Amino acid sequence: MQIDDPIALELLQKGDKYSISNELKTLCEKHLTQSIEPENYVTLGKLAESVSATSLRDAVVAFIAKNMKKIKPRKDFNEISDALLRDSIVKFIVK
């Protein structure tokens, strides 16, 4: 099944809000995890935290840690939650 990013974002939010199937949440997280990039990592990180999407959150943390030097100068870097930033720094240091 192919889904695009806007649909996956909406399905993940609605799935959490209405407690719809875990399979749907897993499918959306998997899709979004594969589409993390500098233009959307902040949005995906906020979403992951708001709907307790653990695998998506972990992927965003890994993305931030891996791309710290590239994304730190971006304006949206300051929008990262303290928890995401802390976990990313730990992962960056440990790697």
Short mmCIF file of C-alpha atoms in Angstrom, two decimals:
data_model
loop_
_atom_site.label_atom_id
_atom_site.label_comp_id
_atom_site.label_asym_id
_atom_site.label_seq_id
_atom_site.Cartn_x
_atom_site.Cartn_y
_atom_site.Cartn_z
CA MET A 1 0.00 0.00 0.00
CA GLN A 2 1.41 3.38 -0.99
CA ILE A 3 0.48 6.48 0.98
CA ASP A 4 1.84 9.98 0.63
CA ASP A 5 3.10 12.22 3.43
CA PRO A 6 0.02 14.44 3.95
CA ILE A 7 -2.25 11.41 4.11
CA ALA A 8 0.10 9.60 6.49
CA LEU A 9 0.27 12.68 8.74
CA GLU A 10 -3.50 12.98 8.87
CA LEU A 11 -4.09 9.26 9.37
CA LEU A 12 -1.60 9.16 12.22
CA GLN A 13 -3.28 12.11 13.94
CA LYS A 14 -6.81 10.76 13.39
CA GLY A 15 -5.77 7.26 14.32
CA ASP A 16 -4.45 8.51 17.65
CA LYS A 17 -7.44 10.77 18.28
CA TYR A 18 -10.02 8.05 17.63
CA SER A 19 -7.93 5.08 18.82
CA ILE A 20 -8.03 3.43 15.42
CA SER A 21 -6.01 0.28 14.72
CA ASN A 22 -2.38 -0.05 15.73
CA GLU A 23 -1.66 -1.46 12.27
CA LEU A 24 -2.66 1.87 10.74
CA LYS A 25 -0.45 3.77 13.19
CA THR A 26 2.47 1.44 12.47
CA LEU A 27 2.03 1.79 8.70
CA CYS A 28 1.93 5.59 8.92
CA GLU A 29 4.95 5.73 11.25
CA LYS A 30 6.92 3.46 8.93
CA HIS A 31 6.10 5.62 5.92
CA LEU A 32 6.89 8.89 7.68
CA THR A 33 10.11 7.49 9.12
CA GLN A 34 11.34 6.92 5.58
CA SER A 35 10.51 10.48 4.51
CA ILE A 36 12.31 12.52 7.20
CA GLU A 37 14.29 15.38 5.70
CA PRO A 38 15.47 18.88 6.71
CA GLU A 39 12.20 20.42 5.55
CA ASN A 40 9.94 18.26 7.73
CA TYR A 41 11.86 16.86 10.71
CA VAL A 42 10.47 19.49 13.12
CA THR A 43 6.87 18.82 12.08
CA LEU A 44 7.38 15.08 12.29
CA GLY A 45 9.07 15.37 15.67
CA LYS A 46 6.19 17.41 17.07
CA LEU A 47 3.68 14.95 15.63
CA ALA A 48 5.56 11.95 17.00
CA GLU A 49 5.56 13.43 20.48
CA SER A 50 1.91 14.48 20.34
CA VAL A 51 0.61 11.03 19.34
CA SER A 52 3.23 8.91 21.16
CA ALA A 53 4.62 7.54 17.90
CA THR A 54 7.74 5.99 19.40
CA SER A 55 9.37 4.62 16.25
CA LEU A 56 8.82 7.91 14.40
CA ARG A 57 10.21 9.86 17.36
CA ASP A 58 13.27 7.60 17.49
CA ALA A 59 13.81 8.12 13.76
CA VAL A 60 13.57 11.91 14.14
CA VAL A 61 16.08 11.79 17.02
CA ALA A 62 18.45 9.74 14.86
CA PHE A 63 17.96 12.14 11.93
CA ILE A 64 18.75 15.17 14.10
CA ALA A 65 21.83 13.49 15.59
CA LYS A 66 23.10 12.44 12.16
CA ASN A 67 22.43 15.82 10.54
CA MET A 68 23.13 18.15 13.48
CA LYS A 69 25.74 20.26 11.68
CA LYS A 70 23.55 20.65 8.59
CA ILE A 71 20.28 21.52 10.34
CA LYS A 72 21.51 23.57 13.30
CA PRO A 73 21.81 26.81 11.25
CA ARG A 74 18.19 26.50 10.07
CA LYS A 75 15.56 28.75 11.68
CA ASP A 76 13.30 25.82 12.49
CA PHE A 77 16.03 24.19 14.61
CA ASN A 78 14.87 26.36 17.52
CA GLU A 79 11.40 24.78 17.29
CA ILE A 80 12.65 21.34 18.33
CA SER A 81 11.33 20.31 21.73
CA ASP A 82 13.83 20.20 24.58
CA ALA A 83 13.29 16.45 24.94
CA LEU A 84 14.00 15.77 21.25
CA LEU A 85 17.06 17.98 21.32
CA ARG A 86 18.39 16.36 24.50
CA ASP A 87 17.92 12.84 23.12
CA SER A 88 19.51 13.86 19.81
CA ILE A 89 22.55 15.35 21.53
CA VAL A 90 22.99 12.19 23.60
CA LYS A 91 22.74 10.06 20.47
CA PHE A 92 25.17 12.40 18.65
CA ILE A 93 27.73 12.14 21.46
CA VAL A 94 27.38 8.38 21.89
CA LYS A 95 27.74 7.51 18.20
#
